[in-house]
mmCIF file with all atom_site columns, C-alpha atoms in Angstrom:
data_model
loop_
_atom_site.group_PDB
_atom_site.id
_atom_site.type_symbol
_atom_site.label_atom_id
_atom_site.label_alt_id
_atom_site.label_comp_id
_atom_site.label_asym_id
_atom_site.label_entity_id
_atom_site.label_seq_id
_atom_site.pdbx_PDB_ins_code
_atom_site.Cartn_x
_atom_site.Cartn_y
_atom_site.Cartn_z
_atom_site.occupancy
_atom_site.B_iso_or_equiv
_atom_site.pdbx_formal_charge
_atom_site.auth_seq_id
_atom_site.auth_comp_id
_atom_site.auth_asym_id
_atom_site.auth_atom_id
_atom_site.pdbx_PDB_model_num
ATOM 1   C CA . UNK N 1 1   ? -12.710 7.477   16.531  1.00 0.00 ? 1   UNK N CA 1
ATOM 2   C CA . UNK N 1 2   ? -12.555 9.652   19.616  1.00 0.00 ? 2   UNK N CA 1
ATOM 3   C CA . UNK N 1 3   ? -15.228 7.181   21.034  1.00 0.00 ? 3   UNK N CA 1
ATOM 4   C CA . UNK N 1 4   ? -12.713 4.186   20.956  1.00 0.00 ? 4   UNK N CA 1
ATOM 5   C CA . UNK N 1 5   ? -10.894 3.484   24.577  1.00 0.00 ? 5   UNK N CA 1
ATOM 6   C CA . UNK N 1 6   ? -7.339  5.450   25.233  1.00 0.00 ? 6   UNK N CA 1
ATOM 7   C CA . UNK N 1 7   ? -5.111  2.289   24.681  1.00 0.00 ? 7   UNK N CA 1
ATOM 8   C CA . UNK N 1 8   ? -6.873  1.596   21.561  1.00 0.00 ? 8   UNK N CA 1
ATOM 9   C CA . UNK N 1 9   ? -6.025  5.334   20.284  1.00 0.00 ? 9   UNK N CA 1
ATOM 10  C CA . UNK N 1 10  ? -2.722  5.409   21.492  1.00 0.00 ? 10  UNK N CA 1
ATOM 11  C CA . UNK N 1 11  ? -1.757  1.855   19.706  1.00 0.00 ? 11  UNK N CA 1
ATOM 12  C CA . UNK N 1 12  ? -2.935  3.309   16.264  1.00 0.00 ? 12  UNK N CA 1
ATOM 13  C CA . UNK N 1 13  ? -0.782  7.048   16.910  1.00 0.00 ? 13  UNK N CA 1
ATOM 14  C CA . UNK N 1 14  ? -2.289  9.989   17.821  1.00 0.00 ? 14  UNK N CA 1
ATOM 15  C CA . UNK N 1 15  ? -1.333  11.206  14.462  1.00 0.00 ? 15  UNK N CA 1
ATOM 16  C CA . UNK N 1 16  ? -3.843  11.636  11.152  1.00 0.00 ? 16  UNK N CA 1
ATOM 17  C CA . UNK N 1 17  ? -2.527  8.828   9.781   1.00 0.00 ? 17  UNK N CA 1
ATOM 18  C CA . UNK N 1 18  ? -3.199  6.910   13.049  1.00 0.00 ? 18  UNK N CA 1
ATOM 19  C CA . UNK N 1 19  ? -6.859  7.930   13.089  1.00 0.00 ? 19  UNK N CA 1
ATOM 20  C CA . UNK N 1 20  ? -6.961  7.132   10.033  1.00 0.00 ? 20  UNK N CA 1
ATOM 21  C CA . UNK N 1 21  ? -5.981  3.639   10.258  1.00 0.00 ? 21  UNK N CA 1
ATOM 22  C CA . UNK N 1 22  ? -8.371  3.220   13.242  1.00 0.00 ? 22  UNK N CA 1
ATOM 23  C CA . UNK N 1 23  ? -11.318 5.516   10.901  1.00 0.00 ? 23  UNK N CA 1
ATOM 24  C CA . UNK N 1 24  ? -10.697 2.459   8.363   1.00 0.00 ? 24  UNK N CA 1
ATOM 25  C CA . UNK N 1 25  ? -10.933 0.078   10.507  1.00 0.00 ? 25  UNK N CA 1
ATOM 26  C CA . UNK N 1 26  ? -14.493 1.131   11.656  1.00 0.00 ? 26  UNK N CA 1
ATOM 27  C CA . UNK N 1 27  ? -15.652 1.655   7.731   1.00 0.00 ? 27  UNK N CA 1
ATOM 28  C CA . UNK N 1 28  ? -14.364 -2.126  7.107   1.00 0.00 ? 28  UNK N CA 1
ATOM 29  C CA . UNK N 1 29  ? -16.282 -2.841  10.106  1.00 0.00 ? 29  UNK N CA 1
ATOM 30  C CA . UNK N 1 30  ? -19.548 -1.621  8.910   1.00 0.00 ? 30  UNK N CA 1
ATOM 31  C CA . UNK N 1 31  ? -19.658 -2.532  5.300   1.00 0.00 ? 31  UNK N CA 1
ATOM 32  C CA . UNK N 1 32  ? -17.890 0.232   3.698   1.00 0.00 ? 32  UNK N CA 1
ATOM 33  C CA . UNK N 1 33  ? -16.047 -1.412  0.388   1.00 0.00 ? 33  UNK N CA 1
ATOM 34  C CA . UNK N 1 34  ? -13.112 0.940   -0.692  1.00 0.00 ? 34  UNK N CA 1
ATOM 35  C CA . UNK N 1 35  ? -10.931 2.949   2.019   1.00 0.00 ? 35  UNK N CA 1
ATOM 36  C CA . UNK N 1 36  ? -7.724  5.602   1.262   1.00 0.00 ? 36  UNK N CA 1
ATOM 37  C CA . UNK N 1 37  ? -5.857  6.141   3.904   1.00 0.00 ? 37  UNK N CA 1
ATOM 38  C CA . UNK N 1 38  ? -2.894  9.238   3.222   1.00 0.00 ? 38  UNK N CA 1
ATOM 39  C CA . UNK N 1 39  ? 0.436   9.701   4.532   1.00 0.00 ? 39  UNK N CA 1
ATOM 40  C CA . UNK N 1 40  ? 1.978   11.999  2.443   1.00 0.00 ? 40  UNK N CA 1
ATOM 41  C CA . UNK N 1 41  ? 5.754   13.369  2.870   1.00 0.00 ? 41  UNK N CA 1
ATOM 42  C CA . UNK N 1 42  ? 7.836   10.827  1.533   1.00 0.00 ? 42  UNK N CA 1
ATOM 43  C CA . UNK N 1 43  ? 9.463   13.050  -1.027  1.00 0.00 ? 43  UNK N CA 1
ATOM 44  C CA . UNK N 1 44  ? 12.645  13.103  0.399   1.00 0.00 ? 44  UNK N CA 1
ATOM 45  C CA . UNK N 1 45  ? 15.279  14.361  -1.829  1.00 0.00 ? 45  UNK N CA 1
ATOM 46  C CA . UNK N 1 46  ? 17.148  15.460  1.433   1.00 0.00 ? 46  UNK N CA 1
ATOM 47  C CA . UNK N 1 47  ? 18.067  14.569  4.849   1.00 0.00 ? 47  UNK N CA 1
ATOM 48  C CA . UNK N 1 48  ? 16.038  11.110  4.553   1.00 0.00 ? 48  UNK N CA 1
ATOM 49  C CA . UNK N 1 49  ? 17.399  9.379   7.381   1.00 0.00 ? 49  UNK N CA 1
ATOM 50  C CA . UNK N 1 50  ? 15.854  11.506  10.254  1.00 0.00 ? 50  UNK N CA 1
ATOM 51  C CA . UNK N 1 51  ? 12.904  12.200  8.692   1.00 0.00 ? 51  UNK N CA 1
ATOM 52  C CA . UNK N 1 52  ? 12.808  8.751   7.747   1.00 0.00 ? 52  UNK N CA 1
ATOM 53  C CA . UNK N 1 53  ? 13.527  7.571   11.800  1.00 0.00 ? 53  UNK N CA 1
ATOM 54  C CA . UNK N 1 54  ? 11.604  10.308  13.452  1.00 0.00 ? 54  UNK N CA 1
ATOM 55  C CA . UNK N 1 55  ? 8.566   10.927  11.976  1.00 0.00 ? 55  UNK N CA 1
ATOM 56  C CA . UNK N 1 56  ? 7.566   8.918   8.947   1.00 0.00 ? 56  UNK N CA 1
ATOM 57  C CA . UNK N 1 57  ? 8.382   4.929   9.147   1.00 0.00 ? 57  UNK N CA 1
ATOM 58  C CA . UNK N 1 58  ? 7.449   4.944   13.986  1.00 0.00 ? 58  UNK N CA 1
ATOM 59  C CA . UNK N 1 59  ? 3.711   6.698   12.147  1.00 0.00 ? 59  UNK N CA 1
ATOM 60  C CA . UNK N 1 60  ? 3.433   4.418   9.746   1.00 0.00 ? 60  UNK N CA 1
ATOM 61  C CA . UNK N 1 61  ? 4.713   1.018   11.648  1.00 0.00 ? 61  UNK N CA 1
ATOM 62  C CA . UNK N 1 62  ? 2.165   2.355   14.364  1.00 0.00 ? 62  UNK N CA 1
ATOM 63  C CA . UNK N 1 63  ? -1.063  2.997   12.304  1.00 0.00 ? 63  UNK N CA 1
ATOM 64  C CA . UNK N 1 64  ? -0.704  0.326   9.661   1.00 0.00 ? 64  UNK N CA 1
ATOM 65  C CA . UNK N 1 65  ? 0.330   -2.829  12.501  1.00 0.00 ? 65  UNK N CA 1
ATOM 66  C CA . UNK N 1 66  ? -2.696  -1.731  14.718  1.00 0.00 ? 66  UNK N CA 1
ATOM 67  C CA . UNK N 1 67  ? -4.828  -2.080  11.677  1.00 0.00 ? 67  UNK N CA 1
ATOM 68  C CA . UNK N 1 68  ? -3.406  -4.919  10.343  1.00 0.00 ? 68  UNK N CA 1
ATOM 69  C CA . UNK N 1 69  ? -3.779  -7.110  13.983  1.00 0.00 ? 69  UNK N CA 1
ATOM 70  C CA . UNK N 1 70  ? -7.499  -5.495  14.435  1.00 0.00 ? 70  UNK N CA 1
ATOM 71  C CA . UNK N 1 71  ? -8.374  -6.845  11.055  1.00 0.00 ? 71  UNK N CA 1
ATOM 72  C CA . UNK N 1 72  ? -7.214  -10.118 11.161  1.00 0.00 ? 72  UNK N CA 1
ATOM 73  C CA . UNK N 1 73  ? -8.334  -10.607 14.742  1.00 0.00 ? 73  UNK N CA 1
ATOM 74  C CA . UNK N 1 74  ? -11.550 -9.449  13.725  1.00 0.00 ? 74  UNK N CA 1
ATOM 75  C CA . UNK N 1 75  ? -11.472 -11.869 11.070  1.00 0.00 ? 75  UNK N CA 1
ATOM 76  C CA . UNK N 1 76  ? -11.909 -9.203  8.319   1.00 0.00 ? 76  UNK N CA 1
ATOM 77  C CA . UNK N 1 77  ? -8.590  -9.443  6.737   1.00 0.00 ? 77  UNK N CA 1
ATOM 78  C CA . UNK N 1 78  ? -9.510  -12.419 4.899   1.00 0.00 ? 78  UNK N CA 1
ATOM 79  C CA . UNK N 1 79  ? -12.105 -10.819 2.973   1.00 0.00 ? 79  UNK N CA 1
ATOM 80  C CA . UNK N 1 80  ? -9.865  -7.058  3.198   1.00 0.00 ? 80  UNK N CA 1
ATOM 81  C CA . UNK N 1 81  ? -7.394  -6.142  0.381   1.00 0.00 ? 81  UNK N CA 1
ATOM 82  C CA . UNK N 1 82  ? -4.858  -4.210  2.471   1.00 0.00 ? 82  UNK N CA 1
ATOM 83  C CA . UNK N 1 83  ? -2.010  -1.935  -0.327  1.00 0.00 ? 83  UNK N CA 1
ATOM 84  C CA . UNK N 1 84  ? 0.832   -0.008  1.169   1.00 0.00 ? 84  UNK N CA 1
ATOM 85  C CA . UNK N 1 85  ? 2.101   1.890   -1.841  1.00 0.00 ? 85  UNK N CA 1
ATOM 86  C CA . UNK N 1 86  ? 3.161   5.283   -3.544  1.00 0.00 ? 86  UNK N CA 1
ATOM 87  C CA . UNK N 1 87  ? 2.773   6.825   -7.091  1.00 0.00 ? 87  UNK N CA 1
ATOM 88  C CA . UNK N 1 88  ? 6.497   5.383   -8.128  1.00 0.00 ? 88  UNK N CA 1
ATOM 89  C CA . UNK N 1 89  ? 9.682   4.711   -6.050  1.00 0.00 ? 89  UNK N CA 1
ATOM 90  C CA . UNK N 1 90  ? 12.990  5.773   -5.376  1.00 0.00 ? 90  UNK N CA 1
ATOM 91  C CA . UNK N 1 91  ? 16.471  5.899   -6.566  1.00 0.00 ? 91  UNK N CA 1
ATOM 92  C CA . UNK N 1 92  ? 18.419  3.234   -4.695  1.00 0.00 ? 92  UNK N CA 1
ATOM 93  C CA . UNK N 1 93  ? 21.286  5.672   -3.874  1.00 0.00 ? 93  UNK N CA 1
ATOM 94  C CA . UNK N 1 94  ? 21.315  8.524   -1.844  1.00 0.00 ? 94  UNK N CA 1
ATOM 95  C CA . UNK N 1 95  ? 22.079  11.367  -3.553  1.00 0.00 ? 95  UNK N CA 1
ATOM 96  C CA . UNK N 1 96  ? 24.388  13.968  -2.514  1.00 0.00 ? 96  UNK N CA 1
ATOM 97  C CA . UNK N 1 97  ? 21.565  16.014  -0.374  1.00 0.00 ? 97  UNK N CA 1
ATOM 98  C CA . UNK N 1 98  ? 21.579  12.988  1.571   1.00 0.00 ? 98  UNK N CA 1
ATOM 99  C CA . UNK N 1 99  ? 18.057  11.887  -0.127  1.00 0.00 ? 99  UNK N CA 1
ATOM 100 C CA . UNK N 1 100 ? 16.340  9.567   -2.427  1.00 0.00 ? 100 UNK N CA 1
ATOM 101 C CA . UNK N 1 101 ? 14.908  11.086  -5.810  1.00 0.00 ? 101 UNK N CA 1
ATOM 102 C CA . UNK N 1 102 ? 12.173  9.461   -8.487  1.00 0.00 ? 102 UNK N CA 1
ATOM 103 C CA . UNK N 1 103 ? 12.843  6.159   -9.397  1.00 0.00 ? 103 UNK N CA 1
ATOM 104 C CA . UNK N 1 104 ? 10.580  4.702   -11.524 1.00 0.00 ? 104 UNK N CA 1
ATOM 105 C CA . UNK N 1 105 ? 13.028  1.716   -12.893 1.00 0.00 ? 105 UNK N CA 1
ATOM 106 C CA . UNK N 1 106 ? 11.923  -0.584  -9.994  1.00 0.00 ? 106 UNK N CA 1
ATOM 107 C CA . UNK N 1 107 ? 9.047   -0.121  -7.131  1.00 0.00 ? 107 UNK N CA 1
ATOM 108 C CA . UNK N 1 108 ? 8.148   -1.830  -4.208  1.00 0.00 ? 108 UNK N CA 1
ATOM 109 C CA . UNK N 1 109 ? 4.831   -2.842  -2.968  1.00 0.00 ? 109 UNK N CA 1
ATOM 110 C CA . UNK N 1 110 ? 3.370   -4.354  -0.232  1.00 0.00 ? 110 UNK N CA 1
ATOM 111 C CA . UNK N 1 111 ? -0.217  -6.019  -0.608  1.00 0.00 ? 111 UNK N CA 1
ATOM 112 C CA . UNK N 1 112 ? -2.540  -8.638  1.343   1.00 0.00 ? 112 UNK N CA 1
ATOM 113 C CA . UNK N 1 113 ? -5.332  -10.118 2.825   1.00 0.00 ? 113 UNK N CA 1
ATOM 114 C CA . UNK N 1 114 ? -8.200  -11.193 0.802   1.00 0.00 ? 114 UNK N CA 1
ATOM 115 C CA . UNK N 1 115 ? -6.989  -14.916 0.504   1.00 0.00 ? 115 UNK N CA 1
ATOM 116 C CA . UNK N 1 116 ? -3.311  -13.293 -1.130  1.00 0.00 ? 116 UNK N CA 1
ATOM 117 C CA . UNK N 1 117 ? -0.900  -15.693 0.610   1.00 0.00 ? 117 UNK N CA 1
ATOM 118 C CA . UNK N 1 118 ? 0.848   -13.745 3.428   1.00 0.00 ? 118 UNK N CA 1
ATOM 119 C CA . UNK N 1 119 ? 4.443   -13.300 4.382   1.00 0.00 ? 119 UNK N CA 1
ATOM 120 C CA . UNK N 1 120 ? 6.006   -13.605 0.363   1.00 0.00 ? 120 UNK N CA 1
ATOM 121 C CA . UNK N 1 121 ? 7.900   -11.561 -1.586  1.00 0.00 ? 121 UNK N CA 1
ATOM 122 C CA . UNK N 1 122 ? 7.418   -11.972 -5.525  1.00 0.00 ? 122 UNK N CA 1
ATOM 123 C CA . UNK N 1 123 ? 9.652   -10.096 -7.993  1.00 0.00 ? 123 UNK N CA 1
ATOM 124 C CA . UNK N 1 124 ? 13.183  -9.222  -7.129  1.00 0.00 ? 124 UNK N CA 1
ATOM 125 C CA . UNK N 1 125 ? 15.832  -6.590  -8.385  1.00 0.00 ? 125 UNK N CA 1
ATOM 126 C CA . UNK N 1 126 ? 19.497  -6.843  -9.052  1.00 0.00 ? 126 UNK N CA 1
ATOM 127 C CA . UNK N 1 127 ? 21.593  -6.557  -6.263  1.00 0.00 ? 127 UNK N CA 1
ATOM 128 C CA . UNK N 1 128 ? 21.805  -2.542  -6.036  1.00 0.00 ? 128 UNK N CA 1
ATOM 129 C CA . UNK N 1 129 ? 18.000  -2.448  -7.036  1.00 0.00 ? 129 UNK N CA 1
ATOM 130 C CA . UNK N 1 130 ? 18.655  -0.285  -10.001 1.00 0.00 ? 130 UNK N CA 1
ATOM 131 C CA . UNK N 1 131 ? 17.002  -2.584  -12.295 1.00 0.00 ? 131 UNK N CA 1
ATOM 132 C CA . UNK N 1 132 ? 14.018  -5.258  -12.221 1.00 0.00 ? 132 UNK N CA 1
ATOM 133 C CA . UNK N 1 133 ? 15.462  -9.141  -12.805 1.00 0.00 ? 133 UNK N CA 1
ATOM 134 C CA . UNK N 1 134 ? 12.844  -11.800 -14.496 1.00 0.00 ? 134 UNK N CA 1
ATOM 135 C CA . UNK N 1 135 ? 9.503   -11.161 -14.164 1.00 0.00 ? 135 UNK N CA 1
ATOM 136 C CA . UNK N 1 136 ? 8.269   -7.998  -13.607 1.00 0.00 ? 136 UNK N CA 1
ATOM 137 C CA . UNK N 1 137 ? 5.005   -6.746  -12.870 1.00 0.00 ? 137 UNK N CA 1
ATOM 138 C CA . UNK N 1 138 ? 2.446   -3.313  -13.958 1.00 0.00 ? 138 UNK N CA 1
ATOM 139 C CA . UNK N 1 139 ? 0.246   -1.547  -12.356 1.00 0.00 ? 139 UNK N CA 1
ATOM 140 C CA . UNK N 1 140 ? -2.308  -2.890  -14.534 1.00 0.00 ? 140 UNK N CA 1
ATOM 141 C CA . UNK N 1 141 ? -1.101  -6.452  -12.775 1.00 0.00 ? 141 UNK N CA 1
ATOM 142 C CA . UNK N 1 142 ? -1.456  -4.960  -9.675  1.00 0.00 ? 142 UNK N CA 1
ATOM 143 C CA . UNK N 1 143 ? -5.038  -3.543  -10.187 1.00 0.00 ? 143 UNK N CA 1
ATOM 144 C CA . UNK N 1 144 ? -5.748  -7.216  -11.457 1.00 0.00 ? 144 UNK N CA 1
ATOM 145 C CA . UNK N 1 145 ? -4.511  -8.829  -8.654  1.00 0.00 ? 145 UNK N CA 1
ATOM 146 C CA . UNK N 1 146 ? -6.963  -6.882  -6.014  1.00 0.00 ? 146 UNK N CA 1
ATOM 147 C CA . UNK N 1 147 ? -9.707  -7.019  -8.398  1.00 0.00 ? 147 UNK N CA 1
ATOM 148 C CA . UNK N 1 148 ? -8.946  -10.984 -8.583  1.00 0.00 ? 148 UNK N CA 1
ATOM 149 C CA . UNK N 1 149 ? -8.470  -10.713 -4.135  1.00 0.00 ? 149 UNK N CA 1
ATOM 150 C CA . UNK N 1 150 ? -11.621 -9.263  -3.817  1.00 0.00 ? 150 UNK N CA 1
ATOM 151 C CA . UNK N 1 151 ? -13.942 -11.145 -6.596  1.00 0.00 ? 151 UNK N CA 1
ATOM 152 C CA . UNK N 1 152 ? -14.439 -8.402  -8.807  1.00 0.00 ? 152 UNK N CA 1
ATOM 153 C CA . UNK N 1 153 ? -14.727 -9.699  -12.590 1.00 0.00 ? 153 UNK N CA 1
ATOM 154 C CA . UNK N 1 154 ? -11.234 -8.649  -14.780 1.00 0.00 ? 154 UNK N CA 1
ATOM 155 C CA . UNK N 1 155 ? -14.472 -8.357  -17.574 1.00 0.00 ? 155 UNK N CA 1
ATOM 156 C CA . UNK N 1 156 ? -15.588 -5.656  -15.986 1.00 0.00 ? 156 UNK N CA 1
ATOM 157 C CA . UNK N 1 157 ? -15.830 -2.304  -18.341 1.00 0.00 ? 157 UNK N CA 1
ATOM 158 C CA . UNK N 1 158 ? -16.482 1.121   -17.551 1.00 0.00 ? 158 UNK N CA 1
ATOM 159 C CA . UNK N 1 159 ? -17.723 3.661   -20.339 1.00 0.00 ? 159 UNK N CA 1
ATOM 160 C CA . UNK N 1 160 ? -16.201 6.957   -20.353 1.00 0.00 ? 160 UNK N CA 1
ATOM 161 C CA . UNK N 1 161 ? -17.795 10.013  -20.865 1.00 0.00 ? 161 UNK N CA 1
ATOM 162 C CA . UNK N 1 162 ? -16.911 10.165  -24.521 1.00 0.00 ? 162 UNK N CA 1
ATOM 163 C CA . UNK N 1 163 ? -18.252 6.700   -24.717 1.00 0.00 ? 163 UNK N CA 1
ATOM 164 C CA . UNK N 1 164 ? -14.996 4.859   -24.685 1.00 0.00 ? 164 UNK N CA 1
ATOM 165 C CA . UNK N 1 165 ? -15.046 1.428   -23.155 1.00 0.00 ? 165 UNK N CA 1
ATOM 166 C CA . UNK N 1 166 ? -12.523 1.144   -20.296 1.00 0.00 ? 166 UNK N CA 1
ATOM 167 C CA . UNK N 1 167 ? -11.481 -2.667  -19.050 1.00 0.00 ? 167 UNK N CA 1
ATOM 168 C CA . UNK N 1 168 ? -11.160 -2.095  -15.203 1.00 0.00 ? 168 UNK N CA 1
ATOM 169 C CA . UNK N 1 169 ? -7.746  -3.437  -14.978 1.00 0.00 ? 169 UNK N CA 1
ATOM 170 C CA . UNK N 1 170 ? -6.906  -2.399  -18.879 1.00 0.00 ? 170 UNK N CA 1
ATOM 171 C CA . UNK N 1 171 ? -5.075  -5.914  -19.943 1.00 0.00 ? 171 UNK N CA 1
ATOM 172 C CA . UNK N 1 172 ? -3.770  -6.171  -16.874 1.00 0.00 ? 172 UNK N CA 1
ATOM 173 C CA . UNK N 1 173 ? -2.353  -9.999  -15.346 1.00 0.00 ? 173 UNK N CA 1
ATOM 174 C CA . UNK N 1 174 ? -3.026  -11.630 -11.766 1.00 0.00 ? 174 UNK N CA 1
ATOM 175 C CA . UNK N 1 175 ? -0.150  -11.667 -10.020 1.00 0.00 ? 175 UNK N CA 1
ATOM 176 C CA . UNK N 1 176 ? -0.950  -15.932 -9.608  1.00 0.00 ? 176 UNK N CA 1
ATOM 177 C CA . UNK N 1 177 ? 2.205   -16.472 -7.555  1.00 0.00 ? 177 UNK N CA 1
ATOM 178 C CA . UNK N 1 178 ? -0.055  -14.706 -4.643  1.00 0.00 ? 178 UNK N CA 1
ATOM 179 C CA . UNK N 1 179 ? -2.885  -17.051 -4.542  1.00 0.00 ? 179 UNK N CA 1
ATOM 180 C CA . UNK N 1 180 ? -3.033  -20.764 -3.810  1.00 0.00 ? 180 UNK N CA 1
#
C-alpha cells in the first residue's frame, strides 16, 4: 500500500480503514476471493453527532468511495460483492446521552456490485423507523443474495465438526428485487 502514488493514498485516508480499502483493492486485484475490511467504533450510546461528523462517517465516505470508483473503473465491481454493514442497528431516537443504543427491530444495509442492480433501495420502515413495513428480509436472505451475486450454489453444505450438515445460507431467500 505504501508503494501506491501520494494522491492515490491520500484519496483512500491515511487512516486504517483507508489502507484498508486501498489493501482490498489490491487483493481484488490479484485474485484474492473474500476481503474484511474493519471500522469499528460505532457504538455510540453518547455524543453521536461529533463523533459521527468528525471522525467516523469523512473515514468511511473517504475509504469506501475511493474503493468503490477504483473497482468499477477497473472493471472489477461487476464481478465484486461490495457489503457495508454491522452486527445489528440502532434505535431510531437519540437517547438522552445524546446517542443511539441496539436496535435490532429494523437494520440497514448497503450491498452491490456483482450484477446486484445499483442505486435501489428495497425494504422500507415506518415513518420513525421503529418497525419494518411489508417485506422484510434475514440475514440468511442476505447471505443468499451474495452467494446468488457471486455464483456460489445456495446447495452448497458444509459439515460441522460433529458431523452436522450446514446449508451455506441455512434456508435463506435471494433478495430477487436486486437482480434483473
Amino acid at each position: 500500500v505504501n508503494l501506491e502514488p501520494e494522491n492515490v493514498q491520500e484519496r483512500y485516508g491515511r487512516t486504517n480503514f483507508g489502507r484498508g480499502c486501498l489493501m482490498a483493492r489490491r487483493l481484488v486485484e490479484a485474485g484474492v476471493p473474500f476481503v474484511e475490511v474493519g471500522l469499528g467504533g460505532w457504538d455510540n450510546h453518547q455524543n453521536i453527532f461529533p463523533t459521527l461528523e468528525n471522525t467516523k462517517l469523512p473515514e468511511l465516505d473517504k475509504g469506501m468511495s475511493a474503493l468503490l470508483e477504483d473497482l468499477q473503473q477497473r472493471g472489477l465491481l461487476q464481478d465484486t460483492a461490495v457489503i457495508w454493514m454491522g452486527e445489528f442497528s440502532r434505535t431510531p431516537r437519540i437517547n438522552g446521552n445524546g446517542g443511539r443504543d441496539h436496535w435490532a427491530r429494523s437494520w440497514s444495509v448497503a450491498i452491490g456490485g456483482a450484477g446486484m442492480k445499483p442505486g435501489i433501495a428495497v425494504g422500507q420502515t415506518n415513518e420513525d423507523g421503529t418497525r419494518v413495513e411489508g417485506q422484510s428480509f434475514s440475514s440468511e436472505d442476505l447471505m443468499a443474495t451474495v452467494c446468488r451475486s457471486l455464483g456460489i450454489s445456495l446447495e452448497t453444505t458444509f459439515t460441522s465438526q460433529n458431523g452436522r450438515p450446514m446449508k451455506i445460507a441455512n434456508g435463506g431467500k435471494v433478495i430477487k428485487e436486486l437482480f434483473g
